[in-house]
mmCIF file of C-alpha atoms in Angstrom:
data_model
loop_
_atom_site.group_PDB
_atom_site.id
_atom_site.type_symbol
_atom_site.label_atom_id
_atom_site.label_comp_id
_atom_site.label_asym_id
_atom_site.label_seq_id
_atom_site.Cartn_x
_atom_site.Cartn_y
_atom_site.Cartn_z
ATOM 1 C CA MET M 3 -18.786 -10.813 6.855
ATOM 2 C CA ALA M 4 -18.053 -14.022 5.128
ATOM 3 C CA SER M 5 -15.770 -16.600 6.785
ATOM 4 C CA ALA M 6 -12.361 -17.179 5.389
ATOM 5 C CA GLU M 7 -13.419 -20.230 3.404
ATOM 6 C CA GLN M 8 -15.983 -18.195 1.309
ATOM 7 C CA ASP M 9 -14.476 -14.668 1.530
ATOM 8 C CA PRO M 10 -14.676 -13.254 -2.036
ATOM 9 C CA LEU M 11 -11.190 -11.490 -1.786
ATOM 10 C CA LEU M 12 -9.513 -14.490 -0.401
ATOM 11 C CA LEU M 13 -11.090 -16.573 -3.374
ATOM 12 C CA LEU M 14 -10.094 -14.096 -5.842
ATOM 13 C CA ARG M 15 -6.448 -13.960 -4.615
ATOM 14 C CA GLN M 16 -6.363 -17.857 -4.782
ATOM 15 C CA ALA M 17 -7.583 -17.997 -8.260
ATOM 16 C CA ILE M 18 -5.009 -15.414 -9.426
ATOM 17 C CA ALA M 19 -2.315 -17.338 -7.640
ATOM 18 C CA SER M 20 -3.348 -20.708 -9.215
ATOM 19 C CA LYS M 21 -3.841 -19.311 -12.559
ATOM 20 C CA GLN M 22 -7.360 -20.587 -12.756
ATOM 21 C CA PRO M 23 -9.000 -17.309 -13.469
ATOM 22 C CA ALA M 24 -12.673 -16.402 -12.087
ATOM 23 C CA ILE M 25 -15.529 -17.007 -14.375
ATOM 24 C CA PRO M 26 -18.360 -14.208 -14.526
ATOM 25 C CA SER M 27 -21.646 -16.120 -15.085
ATOM 26 C CA ALA M 28 -25.565 -15.395 -15.410
ATOM 27 C CA SER M 29 -26.442 -18.247 -12.878
ATOM 28 C CA ALA M 30 -25.113 -19.544 -9.768
ATOM 29 C CA ASP M 31 -25.599 -23.262 -11.027
ATOM 30 C CA ASP M 32 -24.285 -23.023 -14.356
ATOM 31 C CA PRO M 33 -20.835 -21.454 -14.511
ATOM 32 C CA VAL M 34 -20.905 -20.660 -18.353
ATOM 33 C CA GLU M 35 -18.934 -17.410 -19.014
ATOM 34 C CA ALA M 36 -21.122 -14.362 -19.511
ATOM 35 C CA PRO M 37 -20.238 -10.755 -20.056
ATOM 36 C CA LEU M 38 -19.859 -8.641 -17.071
ATOM 37 C CA SER M 39 -22.646 -6.450 -17.845
ATOM 38 C CA LYS M 40 -25.138 -9.471 -17.724
ATOM 39 C CA ALA M 41 -23.394 -11.531 -14.800
ATOM 40 C CA THR M 42 -24.747 -11.851 -11.541
ATOM 41 C CA HIS M 43 -22.364 -14.376 -10.166
ATOM 42 C CA LEU M 44 -18.520 -14.885 -10.038
ATOM 43 C CA HIS M 45 -17.336 -18.622 -10.209
ATOM 44 C CA PHE M 46 -14.144 -19.580 -8.514
ATOM 45 C CA PRO M 47 -12.869 -22.976 -9.800
ATOM 46 C CA HIS M 48 -10.350 -23.030 -7.114
ATOM 47 C CA PRO M 49 -9.717 -24.399 -4.662
ATOM 48 C CA ALA M 50 -13.292 -25.818 -4.625
ATOM 49 C CA PRO M 51 -15.831 -24.755 -7.015
ATOM 50 C CA ILE M 52 -17.990 -22.179 -5.611
ATOM 51 C CA SER M 53 -20.079 -19.156 -7.221
ATOM 52 C CA VAL M 54 -20.506 -15.757 -5.235
ATOM 53 C CA PRO M 55 -22.993 -12.944 -6.302
ATOM 54 C CA LEU M 56 -21.200 -10.159 -7.920
ATOM 55 C CA SER M 57 -23.294 -7.752 -5.432
ATOM 56 C CA THR M 58 -21.509 -9.299 -2.473
ATOM 57 C CA PRO M 59 -19.680 -6.707 -0.232
ATOM 58 C CA THR M 60 -16.149 -7.345 -0.008
ATOM 59 C CA ARG M 61 -13.810 -6.565 3.175
ATOM 60 C CA PHE M 62 -11.967 -3.680 0.786
ATOM 61 C CA ILE M 63 -13.326 -0.444 2.034
ATOM 62 C CA SER M 64 -13.267 2.794 0.196
ATOM 63 C CA SER M 65 -14.858 6.095 1.384
ATOM 64 C CA ASP M 66 -15.709 4.252 4.659
ATOM 65 C CA ARG M 67 -18.068 1.713 3.051
ATOM 66 C CA PRO M 68 -17.613 -1.813 1.519
ATOM 67 C CA VAL M 69 -16.806 -2.169 -2.202
ATOM 68 C CA ASP M 70 -18.834 -4.809 -3.976
ATOM 69 C CA LEU M 71 -17.284 -7.869 -5.661
ATOM 70 C CA ARG M 72 -18.323 -6.734 -9.199
ATOM 71 C CA SER M 73 -16.234 -3.434 -8.653
ATOM 72 C CA ILE M 74 -13.339 -5.276 -7.145
ATOM 73 C CA TYR M 75 -13.266 -7.843 -9.960
ATOM 74 C CA PHE M 76 -13.802 -5.043 -12.642
ATOM 75 C CA ALA M 77 -10.737 -3.051 -11.179
ATOM 76 C CA TRP M 78 -8.584 -6.276 -11.592
ATOM 77 C CA LEU M 79 -9.573 -6.871 -15.067
ATOM 78 C CA ASN M 80 -8.568 -3.372 -15.776
ATOM 79 C CA LYS M 81 -5.239 -3.281 -13.745
ATOM 80 C CA ASP M 82 -2.998 -2.208 -16.723
ATOM 81 C CA VAL M 83 -4.989 0.638 -18.330
ATOM 82 C CA ALA M 84 -4.366 4.093 -17.743
ATOM 83 C CA ILE M 85 -6.955 6.077 -15.439
ATOM 84 C CA PRO M 86 -8.959 7.918 -17.987
ATOM 85 C CA GLU M 87 -9.719 4.629 -19.883
ATOM 86 C CA TYR M 88 -10.530 2.900 -16.705
ATOM 87 C CA ASN M 89 -12.879 5.508 -15.720
ATOM 88 C CA ALA M 90 -14.495 5.540 -19.170
ATOM 89 C CA SER M 91 -14.884 1.784 -18.985
ATOM 90 C CA ALA M 92 -16.771 2.168 -15.638
ATOM 91 C CA ASN M 93 -18.778 4.468 -17.039
ATOM 92 C CA ARG M 94 -19.932 2.199 -20.045
ATOM 93 C CA LEU M 95 -20.364 -0.620 -17.730
ATOM 94 C CA ASN M 96 -22.809 1.164 -15.587
ATOM 95 C CA ASP M 97 -25.024 2.231 -18.388
ATOM 96 C CA GLU M 98 -25.076 -1.627 -19.719
ATOM 97 C CA LEU M 99 -25.700 -2.835 -16.093
ATOM 98 C CA GLY M 100 -29.057 -1.267 -15.581
ATOM 99 C CA ASP M 101 -30.678 -2.704 -12.517
ATOM 100 C CA LEU M 102 -27.902 -5.056 -11.853
ATOM 101 C CA GLY M 103 -26.098 -2.500 -9.945
ATOM 102 C CA THR M 104 -23.165 -0.146 -10.626
ATOM 103 C CA VAL M 105 -19.372 -0.113 -10.586
ATOM 104 C CA GLN M 106 -17.546 1.855 -8.030
ATOM 105 C CA ASN M 107 -14.565 3.843 -9.281
ATOM 106 C CA LEU M 108 -11.488 3.271 -7.030
ATOM 107 C CA ALA M 109 -8.800 5.969 -6.280
ATOM 108 C CA PHE M 110 -5.337 5.324 -7.816
ATOM 109 C CA VAL M 111 -3.830 4.503 -4.592
ATOM 110 C CA GLU M 112 -6.573 2.153 -3.540
ATOM 111 C CA ARG M 113 -6.197 0.324 -6.874
ATOM 112 C CA LEU M 114 -2.588 0.127 -6.345
ATOM 113 C CA ASP M 115 -3.039 -1.335 -2.819
ATOM 114 C CA LEU M 116 -5.700 -3.757 -3.955
ATOM 115 C CA PHE M 117 -3.421 -5.260 -6.785
ATOM 116 C CA THR M 118 -0.272 -5.531 -4.457
ATOM 117 C CA TRP M 119 -2.518 -7.603 -2.035
ATOM 118 C CA LEU M 120 -4.167 -9.811 -4.915
ATOM 119 C CA GLU M 121 -1.018 -10.640 -6.410
ATOM 120 C CA GLY M 122 0.526 -11.861 -3.214
ATOM 121 C CA ALA M 123 3.119 -9.130 -2.848
ATOM 122 C CA SER M 124 2.144 -7.633 0.278
ATOM 123 C CA GLU M 125 0.308 -9.697 3.134
ATOM 124 C CA GLU M 126 -1.344 -6.237 4.676
ATOM 125 C CA SER M 127 -3.446 -3.419 3.314
ATOM 126 C CA GLU M 128 -4.819 -0.222 4.778
ATOM 127 C CA HIS M 129 -8.030 -0.611 3.018
ATOM 128 C CA ILE M 130 -8.925 -4.314 3.674
ATOM 129 C CA ARG M 131 -10.288 -5.377 7.011
ATOM 130 C CA PRO M 132 -9.458 -8.695 8.643
ATOM 131 C CA VAL M 133 -11.626 -11.725 8.056
ATOM 132 C CA VAL M 134 -13.967 -12.557 10.794
ATOM 133 C CA GLY M 135 -12.161 -15.080 13.002
ATOM 134 C CA GLU M 136 -8.576 -13.864 12.196
ATOM 135 C CA GLY M 137 -6.496 -13.407 15.137
ATOM 136 C CA LYS M 138 -6.674 -14.526 18.626
ATOM 137 C CA ASP M 139 -10.295 -16.222 18.096
ATOM 138 C CA ALA M 140 -8.951 -17.991 15.184
ATOM 139 C CA ALA M 141 -6.089 -19.329 16.969
ATOM 140 C CA ALA M 142 -8.118 -20.427 19.833
ATOM 141 C CA ALA M 143 -10.431 -22.222 17.652
ATOM 142 C CA SER M 144 -7.693 -23.885 15.815
ATOM 143 C CA ALA M 145 -6.129 -25.130 18.978
ATOM 144 C CA ALA M 146 -9.405 -26.307 20.340
ATOM 145 C CA LYS M 147 -9.837 -28.264 17.119
ATOM 146 C CA ALA M 148 -6.731 -29.883 17.159
ATOM 147 C CA THR M 149 -6.739 -30.970 20.730
ATOM 148 C CA PRO M 150 -8.007 -34.397 20.862
ATOM 149 C CA SER M 151 -10.794 -35.334 23.420
ATOM 150 C CA THR M 152 -9.261 -37.104 26.584
ATOM 151 C CA ALA M 153 -12.114 -39.590 26.307
ATOM 152 C CA VAL M 154 -10.692 -40.685 23.000
ATOM 153 C CA SER M 155 -6.868 -40.214 22.860
ATOM 154 C CA ARG M 156 -4.080 -38.565 24.659
ATOM 155 C CA SER M 157 -1.259 -39.533 22.675
ATOM 156 C CA GLY M 158 -2.533 -40.166 19.250
ATOM 157 C CA ARG M 159 -1.984 -43.828 19.589
ATOM 158 C CA GLY M 160 -5.729 -45.106 19.169
ATOM 159 C CA ALA M 161 -8.372 -45.206 21.748
ATOM 160 C CA MET M 162 -8.011 -44.939 25.434
ATOM 161 C CA ASP M 163 -8.769 -47.596 28.039
ATOM 162 C CA PRO M 164 -12.397 -46.792 29.344
ATOM 163 C CA ARG M 165 -11.037 -47.192 33.088
ATOM 164 C CA MET M 166 -8.304 -44.437 32.183
ATOM 165 C CA ALA M 167 -10.882 -42.110 30.794
ATOM 166 C CA VAL M 168 -12.855 -42.404 33.957
ATOM 167 C CA ILE M 169 -9.576 -41.209 35.783
ATOM 168 C CA TYR M 170 -8.840 -38.554 33.429
ATOM 169 C CA SER M 171 -12.541 -37.293 33.628
ATOM 170 C CA GLY M 172 -11.648 -36.401 37.312
ATOM 171 C CA GLU M 173 -8.512 -34.130 36.269
ATOM 172 C CA ARG M 174 -8.549 -30.494 37.701
ATOM 173 C CA LYS M 175 -8.095 -28.110 35.178
ATOM 174 C CA MET M 176 -5.473 -25.791 36.073
ATOM 175 C CA GLY M 177 -5.763 -22.137 34.884
ATOM 176 C CA ASP M 178 -3.176 -19.063 34.247
ATOM 177 C CA ARG M 179 -3.070 -15.863 36.079
ATOM 178 C CA ASN M 180 -5.369 -14.516 33.243
ATOM 179 C CA SER M 181 -8.238 -16.855 33.608
ATOM 180 C CA VAL M 182 -8.193 -16.768 37.473
ATOM 181 C CA LEU M 183 -7.995 -12.839 37.517
ATOM 182 C CA ARG M 184 -10.150 -12.190 34.743
ATOM 183 C CA GLY M 185 -12.361 -15.283 33.948
ATOM 184 C CA ILE M 186 -14.125 -15.269 30.800
ATOM 185 C CA LYS M 187 -14.527 -11.509 30.437
ATOM 186 C CA PRO M 188 -11.800 -8.671 30.593
ATOM 187 C CA THR M 189 -11.902 -6.891 33.563
ATOM 188 C CA ASP M 190 -10.933 -3.231 34.326
ATOM 189 C CA PHE M 191 -8.468 -2.938 37.369
ATOM 190 C CA SER M 192 -7.525 0.802 36.633
ATOM 191 C CA HIS M 193 -9.207 1.585 39.770
ATOM 192 C CA VAL M 194 -6.400 -0.272 41.595
ATOM 193 C CA ARG M 195 -3.671 2.131 40.517
ATOM 194 C CA LYS M 196 -5.452 4.977 42.313
ATOM 195 C CA LEU M 197 -5.701 2.783 45.479
ATOM 196 C CA ALA M 198 -2.081 2.109 45.232
ATOM 197 C CA ALA M 199 -0.781 5.699 44.526
ATOM 198 C CA PRO M 200 -0.499 7.043 48.128
ATOM 199 C CA PHE M 201 1.445 4.095 49.178
ATOM 200 C CA MET M 202 3.716 4.127 46.307
ATOM 201 C CA GLN M 203 4.365 7.834 46.891
ATOM 202 C CA LYS M 204 5.885 7.136 50.413
ATOM 203 C CA LYS M 205 8.703 5.104 49.101
ATOM 204 C CA PRO M 206 11.995 6.544 48.763
ATOM 205 C CA GLY M 207 12.901 7.120 45.152
ATOM 206 C CA SER M 208 9.290 6.926 43.851
ATOM 207 C CA SER M 209 8.380 9.461 41.236
ATOM 208 C CA GLN M 210 4.943 11.284 41.101
ATOM 209 C CA ASN M 211 5.258 11.599 37.417
ATOM 210 C CA THR M 212 5.854 7.901 36.992
ATOM 211 C CA ILE M 213 2.620 7.061 38.919
ATOM 212 C CA MET M 214 0.491 9.524 37.014
ATOM 213 C CA ALA M 215 2.018 8.409 33.723
ATOM 214 C CA SER M 216 1.062 4.875 34.412
ATOM 215 C CA ALA M 217 -2.326 5.706 35.637
ATOM 216 C CA ALA M 218 -3.008 7.393 32.292
ATOM 217 C CA LEU M 219 -1.971 4.372 30.414
ATOM 218 C CA ALA M 220 -4.889 3.072 28.340
ATOM 219 C CA ILE M 221 -6.422 -0.316 29.208
ATOM 220 C CA ASN M 222 -7.037 -1.434 25.718
ATOM 221 C CA PRO M 223 -4.763 0.809 23.584
ATOM 222 C CA LYS M 224 -5.568 1.086 19.674
ATOM 223 C CA PRO M 225 -3.042 -0.872 17.812
ATOM 224 C CA PRO M 226 -0.859 1.375 15.334
ATOM 225 C CA THR M 227 -2.194 2.007 11.996
ATOM 226 C CA ARG M 228 -0.167 1.136 8.839
ATOM 227 C CA ARG M 229 2.230 3.784 7.735
ATOM 228 C CA PRO M 230 1.157 5.430 4.588
ATOM 229 C CA ASP M 231 3.045 5.259 1.479
ATOM 230 C CA PRO M 232 5.027 8.626 0.316
ATOM 231 C CA ILE M 233 4.170 9.736 -3.165
ATOM 232 C CA ILE M 234 6.385 10.933 -5.792
ATOM 233 C CA LEU M 235 4.951 13.058 -8.939
ATOM 234 C CA LEU M 236 6.379 12.641 -12.262
ATOM 235 C CA SER M 237 6.405 14.983 -15.145
ATOM 236 C CA PRO M 238 3.725 13.693 -17.944
ATOM 237 C CA SER M 239 5.563 15.714 -20.503
ATOM 238 C CA ALA M 240 6.663 13.755 -23.662
ATOM 239 C CA SER M 241 10.243 15.360 -23.401
ATOM 240 C CA SER M 242 10.645 14.173 -19.763
ATOM 241 C CA LEU M 243 13.684 11.774 -19.547
ATOM 242 C CA LEU M 244 12.104 9.819 -16.832
ATOM 243 C CA ARG M 245 8.547 8.211 -17.477
ATOM 244 C CA LEU M 246 6.616 5.510 -15.966
ATOM 245 C CA SER M 247 8.353 3.149 -18.273
ATOM 246 C CA ASN M 248 11.883 3.707 -17.144
ATOM 247 C CA VAL M 249 11.964 5.498 -13.823
ATOM 248 C CA ARG M 250 11.857 2.303 -11.780
ATOM 249 C CA SER M 251 14.915 1.030 -13.325
ATOM 250 C CA PHE M 252 16.613 4.495 -12.713
ATOM 251 C CA LEU M 253 15.672 4.967 -9.032
ATOM 252 C CA GLU M 254 15.777 1.102 -8.050
ATOM 253 C CA ASN M 255 18.980 -0.025 -9.760
ATOM 254 C CA GLY M 256 20.399 3.305 -10.546
ATOM 255 C CA ARG M 257 20.557 2.867 -14.475
ATOM 256 C CA TYR M 258 19.354 4.937 -16.853
ATOM 257 C CA THR M 259 17.344 3.624 -19.864
ATOM 258 C CA PRO M 260 15.330 5.627 -22.443
ATOM 259 C CA PRO M 261 11.622 5.617 -22.015
ATOM 260 C CA ASP M 262 9.271 3.266 -23.618
ATOM 261 C CA SER M 263 6.467 5.229 -24.894
ATOM 262 C CA SER M 264 4.153 1.921 -25.900
ATOM 263 C CA SER M 265 4.498 0.627 -22.409
ATOM 264 C CA ALA M 266 3.986 3.883 -20.584
ATOM 265 C CA SER M 267 0.877 4.399 -22.157
ATOM 266 C CA GLY M 268 -0.773 1.297 -20.380
ATOM 267 C CA THR M 269 0.348 2.237 -16.821
ATOM 268 C CA SER M 270 -1.047 4.835 -14.575
ATOM 269 C CA MET M 271 1.023 4.158 -11.464
ATOM 270 C CA LEU M 272 3.710 2.081 -9.932
ATOM 271 C CA HIS M 273 6.010 1.732 -6.806
ATOM 272 C CA VAL M 274 9.560 1.631 -5.822
ATOM 273 C CA SER M 275 10.909 0.391 -2.724
ATOM 274 C CA ARG M 276 13.870 2.280 -0.922
ATOM 275 C CA LEU M 277 15.541 2.144 2.616
ATOM 276 C CA ILE M 278 15.230 5.616 4.085
ATOM 277 C CA LYS M 279 17.682 5.134 7.221
ATOM 278 C CA ASP M 280 17.041 8.472 8.639
ATOM 279 C CA VAL M 281 13.164 7.662 8.824
ATOM 280 C CA ASP M 282 12.858 3.831 9.316
ATOM 281 C CA PRO M 283 16.352 1.915 9.336
ATOM 282 C CA SER M 284 14.475 -1.553 9.941
ATOM 283 C CA ARG M 285 12.540 -1.895 6.507
ATOM 284 C CA PRO M 286 12.319 -0.420 3.408
ATOM 285 C CA MET M 287 9.487 2.255 2.555
ATOM 286 C CA ARG M 288 7.284 1.788 -0.555
ATOM 287 C CA PHE M 289 6.860 4.886 -2.779
ATOM 288 C CA ILE M 290 4.009 5.536 -5.213
ATOM 289 C CA LEU M 291 4.936 6.986 -8.565
ATOM 290 C CA VAL M 292 2.133 8.752 -10.486
ATOM 291 C CA GLU M 293 2.393 11.059 -13.581
ATOM 292 C CA GLY M 294 -0.743 13.093 -12.521
ATOM 293 C CA PRO M 295 -3.065 13.842 -9.539
ATOM 294 C CA GLU M 296 -6.265 13.375 -11.217
ATOM 295 C CA GLN M 297 -7.410 10.644 -8.640
ATOM 296 C CA PHE M 298 -5.853 12.530 -5.652
ATOM 297 C CA LYS M 299 -7.996 12.758 -2.389
ATOM 298 C CA PRO M 300 -7.257 16.165 -0.433
ATOM 299 C CA GLU M 301 -5.078 14.060 2.157
ATOM 300 C CA TYR M 302 -2.927 12.578 -0.418
ATOM 301 C CA TRP M 303 -0.911 15.903 -0.861
ATOM 302 C CA ASN M 304 0.372 15.374 2.538
ATOM 303 C CA ARG M 305 2.282 12.321 1.447
ATOM 304 C CA VAL M 306 3.907 13.828 -1.577
ATOM 305 C CA VAL M 307 7.753 13.886 -1.027
ATOM 306 C CA ALA M 308 9.229 15.013 -4.354
ATOM 307 C CA VAL M 309 8.256 16.366 -7.905
ATOM 308 C CA PHE M 310 10.129 15.641 -11.020
ATOM 309 C CA THR M 311 9.902 18.509 -13.564
ATOM 310 C CA THR M 312 10.931 19.547 -17.043
ATOM 311 C CA GLY M 313 10.571 23.215 -16.410
ATOM 312 C CA GLN M 314 7.026 23.372 -17.927
ATOM 313 C CA ALA M 315 4.639 25.101 -15.762
ATOM 314 C CA TRP M 316 1.519 23.410 -17.260
ATOM 315 C CA GLN M 317 2.523 20.469 -15.293
ATOM 316 C CA PHE M 318 1.255 22.022 -12.086
ATOM 317 C CA LYS M 319 -2.044 23.372 -13.468
ATOM 318 C CA ASN M 320 -3.879 20.644 -11.491
ATOM 319 C CA TYR M 321 -1.805 20.830 -8.435
ATOM 320 C CA LYS M 322 -2.936 21.864 -5.105
ATOM 321 C CA TRP M 323 -0.249 24.552 -5.332
ATOM 322 C CA SER M 324 -0.323 25.529 -8.891
ATOM 323 C CA ASP M 325 2.359 28.322 -8.487
ATOM 324 C CA PRO M 326 5.928 26.654 -8.790
ATOM 325 C CA GLN M 327 7.381 28.924 -6.046
ATOM 326 C CA GLU M 328 4.509 27.749 -3.590
ATOM 327 C CA LEU M 329 4.968 24.135 -4.658
ATOM 328 C CA PHE M 330 8.496 23.904 -3.924
ATOM 329 C CA ARG M 331 8.025 25.099 -0.430
ATOM 330 C CA HIS M 332 5.971 22.056 0.248
ATOM 331 C CA ALA M 333 8.032 19.324 -1.898
ATOM 332 C CA VAL M 334 11.388 18.881 -3.138
ATOM 333 C CA GLY M 335 11.654 19.794 -6.937
ATOM 334 C CA ILE M 336 13.811 17.571 -9.323
ATOM 335 C CA TYR M 337 15.060 18.224 -12.894
ATOM 336 C CA VAL M 338 16.843 15.607 -14.608
ATOM 337 C CA GLY M 339 18.373 16.680 -17.941
ATOM 338 C CA TRP M 340 21.560 15.569 -20.098
ATOM 339 C CA ARG M 341 24.967 16.325 -18.978
ATOM 340 C CA GLY M 342 26.508 19.363 -20.359
ATOM 341 C CA GLU M 343 23.478 21.043 -21.527
ATOM 342 C CA PRO M 344 22.081 24.217 -20.042
ATOM 343 C CA VAL M 345 19.256 23.998 -17.335
ATOM 344 C CA PRO M 346 16.084 25.706 -18.591
ATOM 345 C CA GLU M 347 15.791 29.246 -17.465
ATOM 346 C CA SER M 348 12.377 28.447 -15.874
ATOM 347 C CA VAL M 349 13.885 25.699 -13.666
ATOM 348 C CA GLN M 350 16.654 28.170 -12.492
ATOM 349 C CA ASN M 351 14.145 30.959 -11.709
ATOM 350 C CA TRP M 352 12.323 28.681 -9.415
ATOM 351 C CA GLY M 353 15.245 28.805 -7.091
ATOM 352 C CA HIS M 354 17.614 26.424 -4.933
ATOM 353 C CA ARG M 355 14.389 24.148 -3.867
ATOM 354 C CA VAL M 356 14.344 22.769 -7.334
ATOM 355 C CA LEU M 357 17.777 20.510 -7.752
ATOM 356 C CA HIS M 358 19.481 19.829 -11.215
ATOM 357 C CA PHE M 359 21.051 16.764 -12.109
ATOM 358 C CA GLY M 360 22.665 15.716 -15.448
ATOM 359 C CA ILE M 361 22.868 12.147 -16.962
ATOM 360 C CA ASP M 362 24.852 11.153 -20.071
ATOM 361 C CA ARG M 363 22.980 10.345 -23.139
ATOM 362 C CA PRO M 364 22.691 6.584 -23.697
ATOM 363 C CA ARG M 365 25.114 4.888 -26.451
ATOM 364 C CA ARG M 366 22.997 3.636 -29.357
ATOM 365 C CA GLU M 367 23.561 0.503 -31.286
ATOM 366 C CA GLY M 368 25.218 1.132 -34.539
ATOM 367 C CA ASN M 369 24.891 4.800 -34.422
ATOM 368 C CA LEU M 370 26.593 7.223 -32.238
ATOM 369 C CA VAL M 371 24.834 10.312 -33.333
ATOM 370 C CA GLY M 372 23.795 12.393 -30.191
ATOM 371 C CA ALA M 373 25.796 10.206 -27.754
ATOM 372 C CA VAL M 374 28.628 11.446 -25.656
ATOM 373 C CA PRO M 375 31.989 9.718 -26.391
ATOM 374 C CA GLY M 376 32.626 7.263 -23.821
ATOM 375 C CA ALA M 377 28.853 6.906 -22.486
ATOM 376 C CA GLY M 378 29.035 3.316 -22.262
ATOM 377 C CA GLU M 379 29.192 1.404 -18.942
ATOM 378 C CA ALA M 380 31.219 4.170 -17.349
ATOM 379 C CA ALA M 381 28.512 6.723 -17.937
ATOM 380 C CA ARG M 382 25.949 4.379 -16.650
ATOM 381 C CA PHE M 383 28.030 3.884 -13.572
ATOM 382 C CA ARG M 384 27.720 7.859 -13.136
ATOM 383 C CA ASP M 385 23.922 7.293 -13.086
ATOM 384 C CA LYS M 386 24.107 5.547 -9.689
ATOM 385 C CA GLU M 387 25.947 8.616 -8.149
ATOM 386 C CA VAL M 388 23.047 10.787 -9.531
ATOM 387 C CA VAL M 389 20.559 8.401 -8.140
ATOM 388 C CA GLU M 390 22.085 8.487 -4.633
ATOM 389 C CA THR M 391 22.121 12.228 -4.632
ATOM 390 C CA ILE M 392 18.485 12.231 -5.516
ATOM 391 C CA TRP M 393 17.730 9.795 -2.628
ATOM 392 C CA ARG M 394 19.674 11.793 -0.077
ATOM 393 C CA SER M 395 17.649 14.773 -1.022
ATOM 394 C CA VAL M 396 14.482 13.272 -0.530
ATOM 395 C CA GLU M 397 15.455 11.313 2.585
ATOM 396 C CA SER M 398 16.550 14.813 4.081
ATOM 397 C CA ALA M 399 13.232 16.438 3.111
ATOM 398 C CA MET M 400 11.247 13.711 4.567
ATOM 399 C CA ARG M 401 12.899 13.983 7.907
ATOM 400 C CA THR M 402 12.544 17.702 7.853
ATOM 401 C CA LYS M 403 8.655 17.520 7.054
ATOM 402 C CA GLY M 404 8.057 14.992 9.913
ATOM 403 C CA TRP M 405 8.060 11.254 8.582
ATOM 404 C CA THR M 406 8.467 8.682 11.017
ATOM 405 C CA LYS M 407 8.701 4.856 10.927
ATOM 406 C CA ASN M 408 4.970 4.380 11.858
ATOM 407 C CA SER M 409 3.313 7.715 10.481
ATOM 408 C CA ALA M 410 3.188 10.640 7.870
ATOM 409 C CA PRO M 411 3.070 14.260 8.506
ATOM 410 C CA MET M 412 -0.237 15.621 8.971
ATOM 411 C CA SER M 413 0.583 18.486 6.692
ATOM 412 C CA ILE M 414 3.591 19.576 4.558
#
């Protein structure tokens, strides 16, 4: 794996942050921009000029194998396009590449996780392995590098007197308990617990259960994995009041704005943050919002916590549970319509697991046709009441399904 200085993912992230984009080229020595279908290297001008082969495997893992730099760079170039267009572009590029390689299609959750990390919005990713040398080894190497030699200086004030250097060379290095007991390699002392157990049992107030539980502790426990992000499915219907273009403003800010059809067509997913106190009171949870499950892996369905619907059953055609009655036994159903208008009969027939909410029509500039009288700022204030009720319902369902501060449920 590449070092931190030459890691392709870090180089791409630094280039994005510095607004000095990477340049695909057909040669490592001549950074002249070339089409991605003809390029063999990716030239990074920042922080120092360097060219990396596009076939280089990165630390981003998909389907248990590293994704090459070409696929990562292609996904970044197409971060604002919809999923069907992204897939079609990948197929066209694969036809043009020929013997140069292929572009790997990334699932929508993987792409969102990658973009969030590349843009610097997150310092952790469940799909990116750490750089070789990160962690304790890097800290030790950095400390060793920063510590001056006793033969040269001990205070940073210049060269040391040769006679003092001889004196200091005879210093006895003091070790801590870890270096004395373990040496340079970790040593397993678990057998000591078994030898000590008979003596500990004879002490008043000792507990056999406590001793056995201590003996069962792992010597090197596996670090906790990153908590998966819950998923909310939106309705792709053009009649839906909430689309990808306006749902973030509604769920995060508690204010409804009409959907923008032009911007929605270029977005395939987004995320919103919300503090779910009953699940994790210490940090907000990130929810992934998407209009369709086309790129779902089977395990993603266990992370679905809510489904927005307009009452049209065709929305569930490609779902794991295509029958609405079965679907809403696994996830909360949410219908949002105009205040004062009747709820569709289909939504009513789906039962109490589909919650109904009404919002006021927005006031139109220069034209009040179709708008409810008084539906100005007061009406938009009522949007917050609806949003809070929706989040309370989602929070209650997540707690019931088994969401915790560190894990998602194995099945819903």
